[in-house]
């Protein structure tokens, strides 16, 4: 399982460090939960972040195409991004056959290229899976999430109450 680590906020983790990505595994679940815990602490948005939730939602989900972790030069997981295939009746009302993306990056490494690196791997997985579009379902009260998906090239296509849904066309 992952190990706990502490970093001073504002520490440039990625400067002079070799960031890499790889497919998530069961051994990553605890560290991925820690990333979610850091997001909860920074934003106040509550969500499960236990190992069982991580396994079921991201690593072992039968609709998963790929869940990618970003690892800093010290070997710590600092973010992850999931890509699933939308099935009929999914909770996001994403059209069947599209991809559904979820991005979770430690606030301690925002604006250091983690999201770009993750999306590069996810875009490649989407292409190989034959997806034509990827949906991002973002709370309208999540300005950093909205800004991230805009920066990655997603376009807003609908806005149900409290939500902004964006699409990326491959």
CSV table of C-alpha atoms in Angstrom, one decimal:
chain,number,residue,atom,x,y,z
A,1,UNK,CA,0.0,0.0,0.0
A,2,UNK,CA,1.0,3.6,-0.4
A,3,UNK,CA,2.9,5.5,2.2
A,4,UNK,CA,2.0,8.8,3.8
A,5,UNK,CA,4.0,11.9,2.9
A,6,UNK,CA,4.1,15.5,3.8
A,7,UNK,CA,5.0,18.4,1.6
A,8,UNK,CA,5.0,22.1,2.4
A,9,UNK,CA,2.3,23.8,0.4
A,10,UNK,CA,3.9,25.7,-2.4
A,11,UNK,CA,6.9,23.3,-2.7
A,12,UNK,CA,7.6,22.9,-6.5
A,13,UNK,CA,7.4,19.1,-6.6
A,14,UNK,CA,7.8,18.9,-10.3
A,15,UNK,CA,10.7,21.2,-10.8
A,16,UNK,CA,13.7,19.2,-11.6
A,17,UNK,CA,11.8,16.0,-11.0
A,18,UNK,CA,10.9,13.3,-13.5
A,19,UNK,CA,7.1,13.1,-13.5
A,20,UNK,CA,5.6,10.0,-15.1
A,21,UNK,CA,2.3,8.3,-15.5
A,22,UNK,CA,1.2,4.6,-15.5
A,23,UNK,CA,-2.0,2.6,-15.2
A,24,UNK,CA,-3.3,2.5,-11.6
A,25,UNK,CA,-3.3,-0.8,-9.7
A,26,UNK,CA,-4.8,-2.0,-6.5
A,27,UNK,CA,-1.5,-1.1,-4.7
A,28,UNK,CA,-2.2,2.6,-5.6
A,29,UNK,CA,-5.7,2.8,-3.9
A,30,UNK,CA,-4.5,4.1,-0.6
A,31,UNK,CA,-2.3,6.8,-2.1
A,32,UNK,CA,-5.2,7.8,-4.5
A,33,UNK,CA,-7.4,8.1,-1.5
A,34,UNK,CA,-4.9,10.4,0.1
A,35,UNK,CA,-5.1,12.6,-3.0
A,36,UNK,CA,-8.9,12.7,-2.7
A,37,UNK,CA,-8.4,13.5,1.1
A,38,UNK,CA,-6.2,16.5,0.2
A,39,UNK,CA,-8.8,17.7,-2.3
A,40,UNK,CA,-11.5,17.4,0.4
A,41,UNK,CA,-9.4,19.3,2.9
A,42,UNK,CA,-8.7,22.1,0.4
A,43,UNK,CA,-12.2,22.5,-1.1
A,44,UNK,CA,-14.6,21.2,1.7
A,45,UNK,CA,-16.3,19.1,-0.9
A,46,UNK,CA,-17.2,15.8,0.7
A,47,UNK,CA,-16.7,12.5,-1.1
A,48,UNK,CA,-15.7,9.0,-0.2
A,49,UNK,CA,-11.9,8.4,-0.3
A,50,UNK,CA,-11.5,5.0,1.3
A,51,UNK,CA,-9.7,2.1,-0.4
A,52,UNK,CA,-12.9,0.2,-1.2
A,53,UNK,CA,-14.4,3.3,-2.9
A,54,UNK,CA,-11.2,3.9,-4.9
A,55,UNK,CA,-11.2,0.2,-6.0
A,56,UNK,CA,-14.8,0.2,-7.0
A,57,UNK,CA,-15.0,3.6,-8.7
A,58,UNK,CA,-11.7,3.9,-10.4
A,59,UNK,CA,-9.5,0.8,-10.5
A,60,UNK,CA,-11.8,-2.2,-10.8
A,61,UNK,CA,-14.9,-0.5,-12.4
A,62,UNK,CA,-16.1,-2.8,-15.2
A,63,UNK,CA,-16.7,0.3,-17.4
A,64,UNK,CA,-13.1,1.5,-17.0
A,65,UNK,CA,-11.0,2.0,-20.0
A,66,UNK,CA,-8.0,3.3,-18.0
A,67,UNK,CA,-7.2,4.9,-14.7
A,68,UNK,CA,-3.9,6.7,-14.8
A,69,UNK,CA,-1.8,7.8,-11.9
A,70,UNK,CA,0.8,10.7,-12.0
A,71,UNK,CA,3.9,10.0,-10.0
A,72,UNK,CA,6.4,12.6,-9.0
A,73,UNK,CA,10.2,12.2,-9.0
A,74,UNK,CA,10.1,10.9,-5.5
A,75,UNK,CA,7.7,8.1,-6.3
A,76,UNK,CA,4.6,9.7,-4.8
A,77,UNK,CA,1.2,9.6,-6.5
A,78,UNK,CA,0.1,13.3,-6.9
A,79,UNK,CA,-2.9,12.8,-9.1
A,80,UNK,CA,-5.0,10.5,-11.1
A,81,UNK,CA,-7.4,10.5,-14.0
A,82,UNK,CA,-10.1,8.0,-14.9
A,83,UNK,CA,-11.7,7.2,-18.2
A,84,UNK,CA,-14.8,5.1,-18.5
A,85,UNK,CA,-17.1,4.1,-21.3
A,86,UNK,CA,-20.6,5.6,-20.9
A,87,UNK,CA,-23.3,3.0,-20.7
A,88,UNK,CA,-27.0,3.6,-21.1
A,89,UNK,CA,-28.5,5.1,-18.0
A,90,UNK,CA,-25.2,6.3,-16.5
A,91,UNK,CA,-25.5,8.8,-13.6
A,92,UNK,CA,-24.1,11.7,-15.7
A,93,UNK,CA,-26.6,11.3,-18.6
A,94,UNK,CA,-23.6,11.1,-20.9
A,95,UNK,CA,-24.5,9.7,-24.3
A,96,UNK,CA,-23.9,6.0,-24.5
A,97,UNK,CA,-20.5,5.1,-26.1
A,98,UNK,CA,-18.8,8.4,-25.1
A,99,UNK,CA,-16.0,8.4,-22.6
A,100,UNK,CA,-16.5,9.8,-19.1
A,101,UNK,CA,-13.4,11.5,-17.5
A,102,UNK,CA,-12.6,12.2,-13.9
A,103,UNK,CA,-9.6,14.2,-12.8
A,104,UNK,CA,-8.2,14.4,-9.2
A,105,UNK,CA,-4.9,16.3,-8.6
A,106,UNK,CA,-3.4,17.1,-5.2
A,107,UNK,CA,-3.8,20.9,-4.5
A,108,UNK,CA,-0.2,20.9,-3.6
A,109,UNK,CA,0.9,20.4,-7.2
A,110,UNK,CA,-1.7,22.5,-9.1
A,111,UNK,CA,-0.4,24.4,-12.1
A,112,UNK,CA,2.7,22.2,-12.4
A,113,UNK,CA,1.8,20.2,-15.5
A,114,UNK,CA,0.2,17.1,-13.7
A,115,UNK,CA,-3.1,17.6,-15.5
A,116,UNK,CA,-1.6,18.0,-18.9
A,117,UNK,CA,0.5,14.8,-18.4
A,118,UNK,CA,-2.5,12.8,-17.2
A,119,UNK,CA,-4.7,14.0,-20.1
A,120,UNK,CA,-2.1,13.1,-22.6
A,121,UNK,CA,-2.3,9.5,-21.4
A,122,UNK,CA,-6.1,9.5,-21.2
A,123,UNK,CA,-6.4,11.0,-24.7
A,124,UNK,CA,-4.2,8.2,-26.0
A,125,UNK,CA,-6.3,5.5,-24.2
A,126,UNK,CA,-9.5,7.1,-25.5
A,127,UNK,CA,-8.2,7.0,-29.1
A,128,UNK,CA,-7.2,3.3,-28.7
A,129,UNK,CA,-10.6,2.5,-27.2
A,130,UNK,CA,-12.3,4.0,-30.3
A,131,UNK,CA,-14.0,6.8,-28.5
A,132,UNK,CA,-15.1,9.8,-30.5
A,133,UNK,CA,-16.0,12.1,-27.5
A,134,UNK,CA,-15.1,12.4,-23.8
A,135,UNK,CA,-17.5,14.0,-21.3
A,136,UNK,CA,-16.4,16.0,-18.2
A,137,UNK,CA,-19.2,16.5,-15.6
A,138,UNK,CA,-18.1,19.4,-13.4
A,139,UNK,CA,-19.8,21.2,-10.5
A,140,UNK,CA,-20.5,24.8,-11.5
A,141,UNK,CA,-18.9,25.8,-8.1
A,142,UNK,CA,-15.6,24.2,-9.1
A,143,UNK,CA,-13.7,27.0,-10.9
A,144,UNK,CA,-10.4,25.2,-11.0
A,145,UNK,CA,-12.0,22.1,-12.6
A,146,UNK,CA,-13.8,24.3,-15.2
A,147,UNK,CA,-10.6,26.1,-16.0
A,148,UNK,CA,-8.6,22.8,-16.3
A,149,UNK,CA,-11.1,21.3,-18.8
A,150,UNK,CA,-11.2,24.5,-20.8
A,151,UNK,CA,-7.4,24.5,-20.9
A,152,UNK,CA,-7.4,20.9,-22.2
A,153,UNK,CA,-9.8,21.9,-25.0
A,154,UNK,CA,-13.2,20.8,-23.7
A,155,UNK,CA,-16.2,22.8,-24.8
A,156,UNK,CA,-19.4,23.3,-22.8
A,157,UNK,CA,-22.4,21.4,-24.3
A,158,UNK,CA,-25.0,21.5,-21.5
A,159,UNK,CA,-25.5,23.0,-18.1
A,160,UNK,CA,-28.0,21.1,-15.9
A,161,UNK,CA,-28.6,22.8,-12.6
A,162,UNK,CA,-25.3,23.2,-10.7
A,163,UNK,CA,-23.3,21.3,-13.3
A,164,UNK,CA,-21.3,22.2,-16.4
A,165,UNK,CA,-20.9,19.3,-18.9
A,166,UNK,CA,-18.0,19.7,-21.3
A,167,UNK,CA,-17.1,17.6,-24.3
A,168,UNK,CA,-13.7,16.9,-25.9
A,169,UNK,CA,-13.9,15.6,-29.5
A,170,UNK,CA,-11.1,13.2,-30.5
